[in-house]
CSV table of C-alpha atoms in Angstrom, one decimal:
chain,number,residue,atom,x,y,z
X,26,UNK,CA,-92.4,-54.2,-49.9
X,27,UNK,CA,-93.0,-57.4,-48.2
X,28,UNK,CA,-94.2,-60.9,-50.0
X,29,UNK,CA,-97.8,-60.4,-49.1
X,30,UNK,CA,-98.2,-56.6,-49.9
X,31,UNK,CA,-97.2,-55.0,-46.9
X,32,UNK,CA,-95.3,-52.1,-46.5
X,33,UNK,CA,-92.2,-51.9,-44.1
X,34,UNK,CA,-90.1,-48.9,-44.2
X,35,UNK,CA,-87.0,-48.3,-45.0
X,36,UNK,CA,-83.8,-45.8,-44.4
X,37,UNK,CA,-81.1,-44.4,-45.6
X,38,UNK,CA,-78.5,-41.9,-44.3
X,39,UNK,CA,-76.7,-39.5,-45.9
X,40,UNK,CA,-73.1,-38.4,-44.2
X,41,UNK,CA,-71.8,-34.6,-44.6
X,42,UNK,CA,-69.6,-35.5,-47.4
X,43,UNK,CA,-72.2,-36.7,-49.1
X,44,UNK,CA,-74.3,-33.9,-48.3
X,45,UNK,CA,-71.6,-31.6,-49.5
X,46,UNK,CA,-71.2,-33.4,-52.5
X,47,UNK,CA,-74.6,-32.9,-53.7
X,48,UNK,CA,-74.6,-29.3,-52.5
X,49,UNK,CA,-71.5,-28.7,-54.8
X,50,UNK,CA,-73.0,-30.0,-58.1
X,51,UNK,CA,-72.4,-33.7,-57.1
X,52,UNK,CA,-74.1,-36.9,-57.4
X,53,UNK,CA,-78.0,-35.8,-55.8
X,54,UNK,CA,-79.8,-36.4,-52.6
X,55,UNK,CA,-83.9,-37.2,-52.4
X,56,UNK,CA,-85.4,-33.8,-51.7
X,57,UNK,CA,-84.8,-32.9,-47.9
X,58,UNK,CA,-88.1,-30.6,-47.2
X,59,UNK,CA,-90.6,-30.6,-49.9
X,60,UNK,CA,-92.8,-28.1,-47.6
X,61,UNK,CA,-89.9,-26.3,-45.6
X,62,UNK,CA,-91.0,-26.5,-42.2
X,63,UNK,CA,-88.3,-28.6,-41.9
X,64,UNK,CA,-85.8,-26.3,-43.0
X,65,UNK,CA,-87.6,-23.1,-40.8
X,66,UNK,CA,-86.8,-25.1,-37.6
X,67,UNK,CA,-83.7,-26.4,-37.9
X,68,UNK,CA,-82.7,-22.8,-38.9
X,69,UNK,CA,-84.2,-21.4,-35.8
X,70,UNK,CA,-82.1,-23.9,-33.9
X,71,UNK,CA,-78.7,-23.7,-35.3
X,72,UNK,CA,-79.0,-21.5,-38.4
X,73,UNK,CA,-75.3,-20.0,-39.3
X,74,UNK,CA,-77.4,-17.0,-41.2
X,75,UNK,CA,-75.3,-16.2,-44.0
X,76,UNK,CA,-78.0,-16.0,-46.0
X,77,UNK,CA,-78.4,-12.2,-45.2
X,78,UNK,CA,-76.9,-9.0,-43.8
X,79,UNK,CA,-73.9,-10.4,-41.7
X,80,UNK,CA,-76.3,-13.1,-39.9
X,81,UNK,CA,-79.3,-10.8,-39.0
X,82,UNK,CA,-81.5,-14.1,-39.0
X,83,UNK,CA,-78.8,-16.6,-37.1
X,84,UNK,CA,-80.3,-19.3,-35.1
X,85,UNK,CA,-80.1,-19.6,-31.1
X,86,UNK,CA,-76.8,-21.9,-31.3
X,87,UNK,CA,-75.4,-21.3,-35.1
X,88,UNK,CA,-72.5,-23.5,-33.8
X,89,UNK,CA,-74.3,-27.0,-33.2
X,90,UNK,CA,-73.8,-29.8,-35.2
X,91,UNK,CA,-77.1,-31.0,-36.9
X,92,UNK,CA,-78.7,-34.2,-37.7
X,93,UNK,CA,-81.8,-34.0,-39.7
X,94,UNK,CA,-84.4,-36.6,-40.2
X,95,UNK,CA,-86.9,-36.5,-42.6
X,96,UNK,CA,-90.2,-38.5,-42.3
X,97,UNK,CA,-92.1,-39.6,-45.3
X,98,UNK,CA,-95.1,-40.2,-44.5
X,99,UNK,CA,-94.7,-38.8,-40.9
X,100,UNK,CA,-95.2,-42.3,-39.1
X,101,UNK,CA,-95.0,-43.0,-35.2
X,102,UNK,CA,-91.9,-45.6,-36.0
X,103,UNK,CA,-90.4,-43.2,-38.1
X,104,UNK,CA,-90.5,-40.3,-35.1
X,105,UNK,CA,-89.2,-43.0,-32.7
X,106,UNK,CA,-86.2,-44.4,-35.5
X,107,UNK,CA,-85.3,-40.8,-35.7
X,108,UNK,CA,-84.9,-40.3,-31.8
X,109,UNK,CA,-82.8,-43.6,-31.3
X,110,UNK,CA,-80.9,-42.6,-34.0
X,111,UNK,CA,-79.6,-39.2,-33.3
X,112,UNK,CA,-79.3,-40.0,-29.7
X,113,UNK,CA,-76.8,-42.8,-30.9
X,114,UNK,CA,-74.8,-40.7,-32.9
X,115,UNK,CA,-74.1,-38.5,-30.0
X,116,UNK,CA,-72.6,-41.2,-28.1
X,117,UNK,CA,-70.8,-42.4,-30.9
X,118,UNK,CA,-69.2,-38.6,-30.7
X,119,UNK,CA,-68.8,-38.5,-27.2
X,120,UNK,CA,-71.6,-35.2,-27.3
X,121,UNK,CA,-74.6,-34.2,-25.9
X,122,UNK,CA,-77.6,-34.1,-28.1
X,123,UNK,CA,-81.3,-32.5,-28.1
X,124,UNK,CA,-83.7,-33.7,-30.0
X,125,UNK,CA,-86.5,-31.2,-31.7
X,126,UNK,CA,-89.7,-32.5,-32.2
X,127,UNK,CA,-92.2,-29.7,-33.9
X,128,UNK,CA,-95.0,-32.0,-34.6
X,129,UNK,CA,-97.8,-33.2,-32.5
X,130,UNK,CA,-101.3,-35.0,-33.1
X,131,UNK,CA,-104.6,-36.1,-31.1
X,132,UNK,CA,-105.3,-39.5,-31.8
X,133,UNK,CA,-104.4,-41.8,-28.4
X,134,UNK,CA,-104.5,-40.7,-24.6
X,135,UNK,CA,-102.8,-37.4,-23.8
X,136,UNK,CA,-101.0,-39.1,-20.8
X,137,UNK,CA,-97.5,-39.8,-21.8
X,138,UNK,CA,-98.7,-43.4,-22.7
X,139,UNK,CA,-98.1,-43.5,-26.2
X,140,UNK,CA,-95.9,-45.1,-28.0
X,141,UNK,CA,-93.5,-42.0,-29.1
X,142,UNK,CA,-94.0,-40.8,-25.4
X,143,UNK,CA,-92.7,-44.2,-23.7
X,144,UNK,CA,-89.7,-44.1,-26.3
X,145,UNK,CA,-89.1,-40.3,-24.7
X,146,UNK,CA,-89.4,-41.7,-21.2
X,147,UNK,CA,-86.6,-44.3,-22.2
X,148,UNK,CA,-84.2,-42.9,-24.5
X,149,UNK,CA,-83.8,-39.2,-22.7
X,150,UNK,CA,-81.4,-39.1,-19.9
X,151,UNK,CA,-78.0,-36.8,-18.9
X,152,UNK,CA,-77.3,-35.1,-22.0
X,153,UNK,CA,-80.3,-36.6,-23.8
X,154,UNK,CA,-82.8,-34.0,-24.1
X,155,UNK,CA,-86.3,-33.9,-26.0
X,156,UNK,CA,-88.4,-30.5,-27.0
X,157,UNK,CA,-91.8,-30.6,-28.2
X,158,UNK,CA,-94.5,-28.4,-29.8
X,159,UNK,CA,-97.5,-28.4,-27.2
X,160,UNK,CA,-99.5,-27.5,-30.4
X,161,UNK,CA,-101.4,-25.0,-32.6
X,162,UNK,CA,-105.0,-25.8,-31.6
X,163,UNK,CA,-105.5,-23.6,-28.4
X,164,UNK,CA,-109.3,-21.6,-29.6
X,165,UNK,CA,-109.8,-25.0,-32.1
X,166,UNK,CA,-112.2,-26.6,-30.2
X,167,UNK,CA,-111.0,-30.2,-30.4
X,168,UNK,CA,-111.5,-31.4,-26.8
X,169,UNK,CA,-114.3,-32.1,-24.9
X,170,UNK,CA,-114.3,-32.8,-21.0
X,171,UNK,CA,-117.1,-34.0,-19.6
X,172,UNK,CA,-118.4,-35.5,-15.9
X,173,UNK,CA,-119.9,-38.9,-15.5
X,174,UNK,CA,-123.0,-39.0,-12.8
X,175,UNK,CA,-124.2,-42.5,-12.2
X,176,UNK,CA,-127.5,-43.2,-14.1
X,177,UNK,CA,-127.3,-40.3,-16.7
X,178,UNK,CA,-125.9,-39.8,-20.0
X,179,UNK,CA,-123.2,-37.5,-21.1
X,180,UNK,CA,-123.8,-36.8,-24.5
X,181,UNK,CA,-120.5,-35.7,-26.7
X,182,UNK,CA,-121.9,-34.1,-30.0
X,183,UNK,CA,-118.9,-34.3,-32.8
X,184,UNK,CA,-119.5,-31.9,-36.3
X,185,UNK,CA,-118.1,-33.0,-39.3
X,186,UNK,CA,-115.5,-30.8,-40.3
X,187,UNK,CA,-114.2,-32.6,-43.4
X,188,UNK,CA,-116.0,-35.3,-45.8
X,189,UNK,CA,-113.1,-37.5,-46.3
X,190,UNK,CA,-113.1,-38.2,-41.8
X,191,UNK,CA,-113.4,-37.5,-38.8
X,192,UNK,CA,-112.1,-38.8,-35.5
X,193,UNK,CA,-113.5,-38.5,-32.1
X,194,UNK,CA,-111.0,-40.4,-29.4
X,195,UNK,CA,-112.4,-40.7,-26.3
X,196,UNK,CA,-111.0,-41.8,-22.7
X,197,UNK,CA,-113.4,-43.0,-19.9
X,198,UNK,CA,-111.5,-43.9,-16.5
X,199,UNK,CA,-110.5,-47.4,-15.3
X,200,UNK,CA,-113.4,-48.8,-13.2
X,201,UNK,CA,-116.2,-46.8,-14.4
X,202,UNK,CA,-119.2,-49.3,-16.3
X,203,UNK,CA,-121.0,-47.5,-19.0
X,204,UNK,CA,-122.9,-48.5,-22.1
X,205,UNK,CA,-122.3,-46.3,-25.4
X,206,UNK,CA,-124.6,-46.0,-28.5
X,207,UNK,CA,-123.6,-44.1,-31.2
X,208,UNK,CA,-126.3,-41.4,-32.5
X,209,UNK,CA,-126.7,-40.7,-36.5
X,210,UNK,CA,-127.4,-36.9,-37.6
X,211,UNK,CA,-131.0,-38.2,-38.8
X,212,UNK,CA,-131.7,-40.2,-35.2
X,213,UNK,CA,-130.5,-43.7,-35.8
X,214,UNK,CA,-129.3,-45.3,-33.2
X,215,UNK,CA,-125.9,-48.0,-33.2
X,216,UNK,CA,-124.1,-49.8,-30.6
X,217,UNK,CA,-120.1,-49.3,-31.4
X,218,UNK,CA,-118.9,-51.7,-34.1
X,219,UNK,CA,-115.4,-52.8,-35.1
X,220,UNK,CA,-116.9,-53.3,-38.5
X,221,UNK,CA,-117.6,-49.9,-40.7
X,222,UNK,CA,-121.1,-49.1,-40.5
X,223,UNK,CA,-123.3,-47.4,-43.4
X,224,UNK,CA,-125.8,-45.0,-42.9
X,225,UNK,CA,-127.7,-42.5,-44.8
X,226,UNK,CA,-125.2,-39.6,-43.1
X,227,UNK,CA,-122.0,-41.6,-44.1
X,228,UNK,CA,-120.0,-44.7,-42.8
X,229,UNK,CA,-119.0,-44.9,-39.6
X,230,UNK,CA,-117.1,-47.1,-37.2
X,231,UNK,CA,-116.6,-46.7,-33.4
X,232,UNK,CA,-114.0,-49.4,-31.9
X,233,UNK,CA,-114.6,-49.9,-28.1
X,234,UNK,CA,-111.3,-51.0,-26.2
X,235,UNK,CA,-109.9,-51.0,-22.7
X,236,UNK,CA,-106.1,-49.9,-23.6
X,237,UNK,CA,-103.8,-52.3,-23.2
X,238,UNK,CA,-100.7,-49.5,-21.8
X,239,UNK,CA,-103.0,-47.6,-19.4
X,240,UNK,CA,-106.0,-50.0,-18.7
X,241,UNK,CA,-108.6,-46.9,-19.4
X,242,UNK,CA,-111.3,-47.6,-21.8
X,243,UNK,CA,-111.2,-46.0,-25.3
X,244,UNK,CA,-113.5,-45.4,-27.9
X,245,UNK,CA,-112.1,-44.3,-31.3
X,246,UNK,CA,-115.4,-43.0,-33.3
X,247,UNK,CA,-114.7,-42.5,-37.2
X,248,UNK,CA,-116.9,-40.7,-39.8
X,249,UNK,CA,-116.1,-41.0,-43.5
X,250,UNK,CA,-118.1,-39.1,-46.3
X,251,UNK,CA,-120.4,-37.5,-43.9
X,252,UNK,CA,-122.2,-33.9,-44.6
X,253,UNK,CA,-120.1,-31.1,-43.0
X,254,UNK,CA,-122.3,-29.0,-40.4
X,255,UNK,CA,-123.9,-32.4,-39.5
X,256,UNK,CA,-123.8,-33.8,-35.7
X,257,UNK,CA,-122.8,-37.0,-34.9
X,258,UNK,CA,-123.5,-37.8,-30.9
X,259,UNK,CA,-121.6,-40.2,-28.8
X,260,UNK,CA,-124.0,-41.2,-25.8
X,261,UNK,CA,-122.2,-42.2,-22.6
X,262,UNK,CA,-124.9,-44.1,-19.9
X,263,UNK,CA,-123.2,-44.2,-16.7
X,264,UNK,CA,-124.1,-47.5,-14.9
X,265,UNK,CA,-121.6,-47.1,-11.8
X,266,UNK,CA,-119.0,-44.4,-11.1
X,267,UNK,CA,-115.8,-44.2,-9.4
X,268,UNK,CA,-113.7,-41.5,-11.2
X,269,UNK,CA,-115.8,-40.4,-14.2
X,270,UNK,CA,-113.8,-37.5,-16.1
X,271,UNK,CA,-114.2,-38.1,-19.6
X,272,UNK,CA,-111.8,-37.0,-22.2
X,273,UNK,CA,-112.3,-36.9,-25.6
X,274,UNK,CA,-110.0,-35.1,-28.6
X,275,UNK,CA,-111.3,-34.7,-32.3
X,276,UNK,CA,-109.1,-34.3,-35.6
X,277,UNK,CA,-109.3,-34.6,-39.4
X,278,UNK,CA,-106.6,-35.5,-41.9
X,279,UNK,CA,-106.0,-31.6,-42.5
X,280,UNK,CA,-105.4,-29.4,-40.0
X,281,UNK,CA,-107.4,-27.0,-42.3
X,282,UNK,CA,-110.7,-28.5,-40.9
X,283,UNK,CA,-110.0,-30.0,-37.6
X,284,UNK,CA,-110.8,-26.9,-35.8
X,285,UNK,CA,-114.6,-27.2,-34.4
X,286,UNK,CA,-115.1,-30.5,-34.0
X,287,UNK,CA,-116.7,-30.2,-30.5
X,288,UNK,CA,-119.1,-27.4,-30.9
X,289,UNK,CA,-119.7,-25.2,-28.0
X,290,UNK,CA,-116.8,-27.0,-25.9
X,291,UNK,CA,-115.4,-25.0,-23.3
X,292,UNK,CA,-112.4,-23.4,-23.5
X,293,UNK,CA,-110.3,-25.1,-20.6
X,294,UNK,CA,-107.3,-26.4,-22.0
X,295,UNK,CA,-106.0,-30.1,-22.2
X,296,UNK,CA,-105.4,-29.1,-26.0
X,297,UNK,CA,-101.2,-29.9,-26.0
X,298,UNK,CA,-100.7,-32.3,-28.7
X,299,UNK,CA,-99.0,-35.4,-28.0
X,300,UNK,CA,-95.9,-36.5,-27.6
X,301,UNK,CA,-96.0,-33.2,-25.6
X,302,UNK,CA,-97.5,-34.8,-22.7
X,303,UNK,CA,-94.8,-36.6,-21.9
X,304,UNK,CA,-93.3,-35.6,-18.7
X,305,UNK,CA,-89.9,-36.1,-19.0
X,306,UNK,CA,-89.8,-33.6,-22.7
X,307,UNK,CA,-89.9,-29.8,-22.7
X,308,UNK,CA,-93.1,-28.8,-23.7
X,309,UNK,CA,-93.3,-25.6,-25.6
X,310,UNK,CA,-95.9,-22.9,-26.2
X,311,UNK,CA,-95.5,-19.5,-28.1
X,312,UNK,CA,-96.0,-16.1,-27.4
X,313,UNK,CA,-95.7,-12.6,-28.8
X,314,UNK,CA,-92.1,-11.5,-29.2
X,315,UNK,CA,-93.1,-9.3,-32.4
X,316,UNK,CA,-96.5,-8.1,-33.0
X,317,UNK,CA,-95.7,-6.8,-36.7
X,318,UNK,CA,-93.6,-7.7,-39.3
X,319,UNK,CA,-93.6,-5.9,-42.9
X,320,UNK,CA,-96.6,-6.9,-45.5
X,321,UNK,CA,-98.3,-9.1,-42.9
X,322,UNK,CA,-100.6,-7.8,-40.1
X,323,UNK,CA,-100.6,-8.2,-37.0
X,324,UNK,CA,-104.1,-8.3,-35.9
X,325,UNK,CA,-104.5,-6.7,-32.7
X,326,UNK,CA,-101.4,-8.5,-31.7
X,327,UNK,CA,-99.6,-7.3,-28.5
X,328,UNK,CA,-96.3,-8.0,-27.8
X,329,UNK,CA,-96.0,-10.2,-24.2
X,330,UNK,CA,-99.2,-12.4,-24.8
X,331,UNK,CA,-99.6,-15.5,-25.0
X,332,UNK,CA,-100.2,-16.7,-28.8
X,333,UNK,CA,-103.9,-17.2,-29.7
X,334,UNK,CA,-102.9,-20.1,-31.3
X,335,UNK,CA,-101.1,-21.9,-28.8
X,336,UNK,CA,-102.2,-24.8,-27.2
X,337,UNK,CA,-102.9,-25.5,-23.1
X,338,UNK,CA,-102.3,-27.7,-20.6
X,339,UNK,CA,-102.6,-29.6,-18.1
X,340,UNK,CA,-102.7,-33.0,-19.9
X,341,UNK,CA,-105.4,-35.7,-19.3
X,342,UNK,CA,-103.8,-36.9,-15.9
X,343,UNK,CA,-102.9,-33.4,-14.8
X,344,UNK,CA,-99.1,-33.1,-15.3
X,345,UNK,CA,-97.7,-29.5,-15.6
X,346,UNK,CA,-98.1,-28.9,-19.3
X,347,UNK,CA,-96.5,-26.4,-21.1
X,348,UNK,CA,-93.0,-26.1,-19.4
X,349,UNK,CA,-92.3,-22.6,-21.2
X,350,UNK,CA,-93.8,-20.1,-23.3
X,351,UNK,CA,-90.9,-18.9,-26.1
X,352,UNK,CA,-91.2,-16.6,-28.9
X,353,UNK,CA,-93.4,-18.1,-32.0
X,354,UNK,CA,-95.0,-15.2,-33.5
X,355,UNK,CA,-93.6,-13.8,-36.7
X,356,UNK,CA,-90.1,-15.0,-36.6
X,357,UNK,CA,-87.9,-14.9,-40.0
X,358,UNK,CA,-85.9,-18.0,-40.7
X,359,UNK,CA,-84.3,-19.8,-43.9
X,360,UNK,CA,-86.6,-20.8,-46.9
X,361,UNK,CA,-86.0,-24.3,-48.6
X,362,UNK,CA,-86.1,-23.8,-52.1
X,363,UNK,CA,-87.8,-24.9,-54.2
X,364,UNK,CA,-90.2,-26.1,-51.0
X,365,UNK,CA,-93.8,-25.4,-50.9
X,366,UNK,CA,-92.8,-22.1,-48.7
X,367,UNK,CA,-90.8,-20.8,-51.5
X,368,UNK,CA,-93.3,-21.6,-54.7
X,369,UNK,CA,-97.1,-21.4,-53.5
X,370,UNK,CA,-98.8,-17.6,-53.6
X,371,UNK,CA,-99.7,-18.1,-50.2
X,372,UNK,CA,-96.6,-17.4,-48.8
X,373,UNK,CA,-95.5,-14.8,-51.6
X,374,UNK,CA,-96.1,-11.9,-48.3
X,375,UNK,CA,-94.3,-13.6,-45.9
X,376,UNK,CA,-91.3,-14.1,-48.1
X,377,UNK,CA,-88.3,-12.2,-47.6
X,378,UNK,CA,-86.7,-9.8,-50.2
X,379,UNK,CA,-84.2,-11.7,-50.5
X,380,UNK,CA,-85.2,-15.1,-51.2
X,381,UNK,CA,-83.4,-16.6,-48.4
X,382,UNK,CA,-85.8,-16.4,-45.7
X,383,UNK,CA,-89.3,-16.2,-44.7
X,384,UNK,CA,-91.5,-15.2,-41.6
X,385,UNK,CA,-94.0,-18.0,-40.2
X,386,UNK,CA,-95.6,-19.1,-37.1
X,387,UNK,CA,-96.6,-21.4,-34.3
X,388,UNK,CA,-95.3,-23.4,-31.3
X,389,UNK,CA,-93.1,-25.2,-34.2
X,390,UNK,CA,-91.1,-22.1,-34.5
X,391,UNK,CA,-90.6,-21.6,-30.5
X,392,UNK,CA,-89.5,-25.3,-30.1
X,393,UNK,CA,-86.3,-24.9,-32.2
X,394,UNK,CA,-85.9,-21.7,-30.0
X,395,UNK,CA,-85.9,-23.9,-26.7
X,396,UNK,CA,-83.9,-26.8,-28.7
X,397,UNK,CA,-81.2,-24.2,-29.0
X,398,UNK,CA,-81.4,-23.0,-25.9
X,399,UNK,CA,-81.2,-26.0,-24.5
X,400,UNK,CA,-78.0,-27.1,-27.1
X,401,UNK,CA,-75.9,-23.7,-25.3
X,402,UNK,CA,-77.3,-25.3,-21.9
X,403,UNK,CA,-75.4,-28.5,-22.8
X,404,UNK,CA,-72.2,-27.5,-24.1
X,405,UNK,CA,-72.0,-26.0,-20.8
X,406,UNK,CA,-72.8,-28.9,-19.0
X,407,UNK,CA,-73.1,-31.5,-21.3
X,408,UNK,CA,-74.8,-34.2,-18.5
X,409,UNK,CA,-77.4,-32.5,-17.2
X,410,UNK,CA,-80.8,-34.8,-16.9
X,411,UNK,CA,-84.4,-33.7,-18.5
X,412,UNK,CA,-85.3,-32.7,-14.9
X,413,UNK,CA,-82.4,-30.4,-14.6
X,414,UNK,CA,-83.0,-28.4,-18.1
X,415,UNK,CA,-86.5,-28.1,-16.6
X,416,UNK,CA,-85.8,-26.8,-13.2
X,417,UNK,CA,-83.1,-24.1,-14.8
X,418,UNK,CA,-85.9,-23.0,-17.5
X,419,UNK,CA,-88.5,-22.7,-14.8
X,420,UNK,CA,-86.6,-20.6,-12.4
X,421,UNK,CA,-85.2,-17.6,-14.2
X,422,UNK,CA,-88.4,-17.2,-16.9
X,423,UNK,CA,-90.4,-14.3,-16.5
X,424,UNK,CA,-93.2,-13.8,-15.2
X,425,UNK,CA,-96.1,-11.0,-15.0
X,426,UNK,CA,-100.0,-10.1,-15.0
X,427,UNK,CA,-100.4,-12.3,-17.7
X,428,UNK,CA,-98.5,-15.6,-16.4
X,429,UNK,CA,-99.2,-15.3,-12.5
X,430,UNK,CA,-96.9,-16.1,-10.1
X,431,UNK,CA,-96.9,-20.0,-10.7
X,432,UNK,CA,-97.5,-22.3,-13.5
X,433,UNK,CA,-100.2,-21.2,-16.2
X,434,UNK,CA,-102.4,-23.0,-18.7
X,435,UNK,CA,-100.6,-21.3,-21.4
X,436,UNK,CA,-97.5,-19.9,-20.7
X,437,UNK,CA,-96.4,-23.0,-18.5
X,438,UNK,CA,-93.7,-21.5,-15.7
X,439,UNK,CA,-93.3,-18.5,-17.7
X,440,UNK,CA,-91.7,-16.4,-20.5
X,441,UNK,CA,-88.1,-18.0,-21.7
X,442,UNK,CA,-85.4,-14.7,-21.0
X,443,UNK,CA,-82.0,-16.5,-22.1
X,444,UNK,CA,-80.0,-14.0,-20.8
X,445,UNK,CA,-81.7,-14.2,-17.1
X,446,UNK,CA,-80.8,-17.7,-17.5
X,447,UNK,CA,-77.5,-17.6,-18.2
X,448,UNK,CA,-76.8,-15.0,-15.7
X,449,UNK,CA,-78.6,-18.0,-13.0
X,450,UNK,CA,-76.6,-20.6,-14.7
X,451,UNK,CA,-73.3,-18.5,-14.3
């Protein structure tokens, strides 16, 4: 901690002799993965699996070296650190290095103008790869897009999803003049303030910006301690237009109640999570590889579709996003025990008999899949550019009814088949 109170964050780093120290009844280690996603990913990555039946739940490329980075809390600076990082310790070892990023959010502009994102743009390069999660929130509800016409108002309703907040982030084009009033659930009427505001439906505040990266305008609209089912309104008056598509995401601290946010929004995409906008990563969605797996139910499941969960593109600006779809639907990788996966009765089902492993979901699971992919890619040819590792996932994915011919909302440029792209890369 800093003189005054404030926090700045710290590291450490822990070597592999220290690691295997520790593992051997040595001097301890803070806790790697307290949840075990963590643990999951890397596993689907680069997982040796010796945990089971001569490596029936081995990782993509069980031979890569690994660098793990733990975030705690998950902060923007902490994401970037670990990118620098690993990408200098690859050139320290003369190797090629991918990074796997299976997180995402919805707070900032969805056009590869965040912060993370312009570190991505930077640090990635020949042999300097980045994969991301395009995100869980596909049927969630949490965007809104919406047409200004020059004196009307385009009304955003936001529900409360969760007491403790609520966020509504909205982007209005560059060059279009509008005035915005905020709308209480009981009719009261506020022009955005920087200051928290308290009404008899809960405090809000509703800063009103033009972005400093991208020059858009922004308005980030915050409820705290409101009355779930309630509607909040956010009332755009268009004075002059001259682009006028309007953007808005919605979220909550837990992804338990973000879903909903927008009621009634339609179901056209712009839903990847950031940094997966950014152009120069791999953006990955999930489909149905497995539409069963023992003690958990599939649900109508077939295998080929596109994950209900999984989040579409374009992004705000209209880049290509997804790049691929790759399997994220009931896929078995190693348990961290003593993690949350290992010890809460939720997961007891999805737990495998023998303690080692356990069966999850979501585009974090088919990120690590690409990230290992991409790993055999680069031992091959260790300098190939972000571009490159895009153009040879796009050409030999598959493709049928459900992804068309070209790029798809969902799927991206297709189904990942690894062996079809070998065979093109050979």
């Amino acid at each position: 901690n800093r003189p005054n109170g404030a926090q700045v964050s710290t590291f450490q780093e822990f070597g592999a002799a220290t690691i295997d120290t520790a593992l051997n009844g040595g001097a301890g280690i803070p806790q790697g993965d307290p949840q075990g996603h963590g643990t999951h990913c890397a596993s689907i990555a680069a997982g040796n699996g010796r945990g089971f039946n001569s490596g029936q739940f081995r990782g993509v490329a069980p031979a890569a070296a690994l660098v793990a980075v733990r975030s705690e809390p998950l902060l923007d600076d902490h994401i970037i650190w670990g990118i620098r990082r690993t990408f200098d310790l690859a050139r320290q070892s003369g190797r090629p290095a991918v990074v796997s990023l299976s997180l995402g959010g919805h707070l900032w502009p969805h056009d590869g103008t965040s912060a993370i994102e312009n570190v991505i743009a930077r640090e990635s390069g020949p042999g300097r790869i980045v994969v991301v999660a395009a995100g869980n929130e596909g049927n969630d509800e949490i965007h809104f897009r919406g047409e200004l016409q020059e004196g009307n108002d385009l009304v955003i309703s936001v529900r409360v999803t969760d007491p403790d907040l609520v966020f509504a982030d909205v982007w209005i084009p560059r060059g279009d003049d509008v005035d915005i009033t905020i709308e209480t659930p009981t009719g009261g009427i506020h022009p955005p303030s920087e200051t928290t505001v308290t009404t008899s439906s809960g405090f809000f505040e509703a800063h009103w910006q033009e972005d400093p990266v991208n020059l858009d305008q922004n308005l980030l609209f915050l409820v705290a301690q409101g009355t779930p089912g309630e509607i909040w309104r956010i009332r755009i008056h268009a004075n002059a237009v001259l682009h006028g598509d309007v953007h808005a995401w919605g979220g909550t601290v837990s992804s338990s109640t973000s879903a909903g946010i927008f009621p009634g929004a339609a179901g056209d995409g712009f839903s990847i999570g950031m940094p997966g906008t950014e152009e120069r990563c791999l953006s990955v969605a999930s489909f149905v590889s497995r539409a069963t797996q023992a003690g958990i139910g599939g649900n109508g499941l077939v295998v080929g579709q596109l994950s209900p969960f999984s989040s579409r593109g374009p992004t705000r600006y209209g880049a290509l996003k997804p790049d691929v779809a790759a399997p994220g639907q009931f896929i078995t990788a190693a348990l961290a025990s003593g993690s949350e996966f290992a010890t809460e009765p939720f997961f007891a089902p999805r737990r495998h008999a023998s303690g080692r492993y356990i069966t999850i979901q979501g585009t974090s699971m088919a990120t690590p899949f690409i990230a290992g992919v991409v790993a055999l890619m680069l031992e091959r040819e260790p300098n190939l550019t972000p571009e490159e590792v895009q153009q040879r996932l796009r050409v030999p994915s598959r493709r049928d009814a459900q992804t068309g011919r070209v790029w798809h909302p969902g799927f991206g440029f297709g189904k990942i088949d690894v062996q079809a792209l070998l065979d093109y890369e050979g």
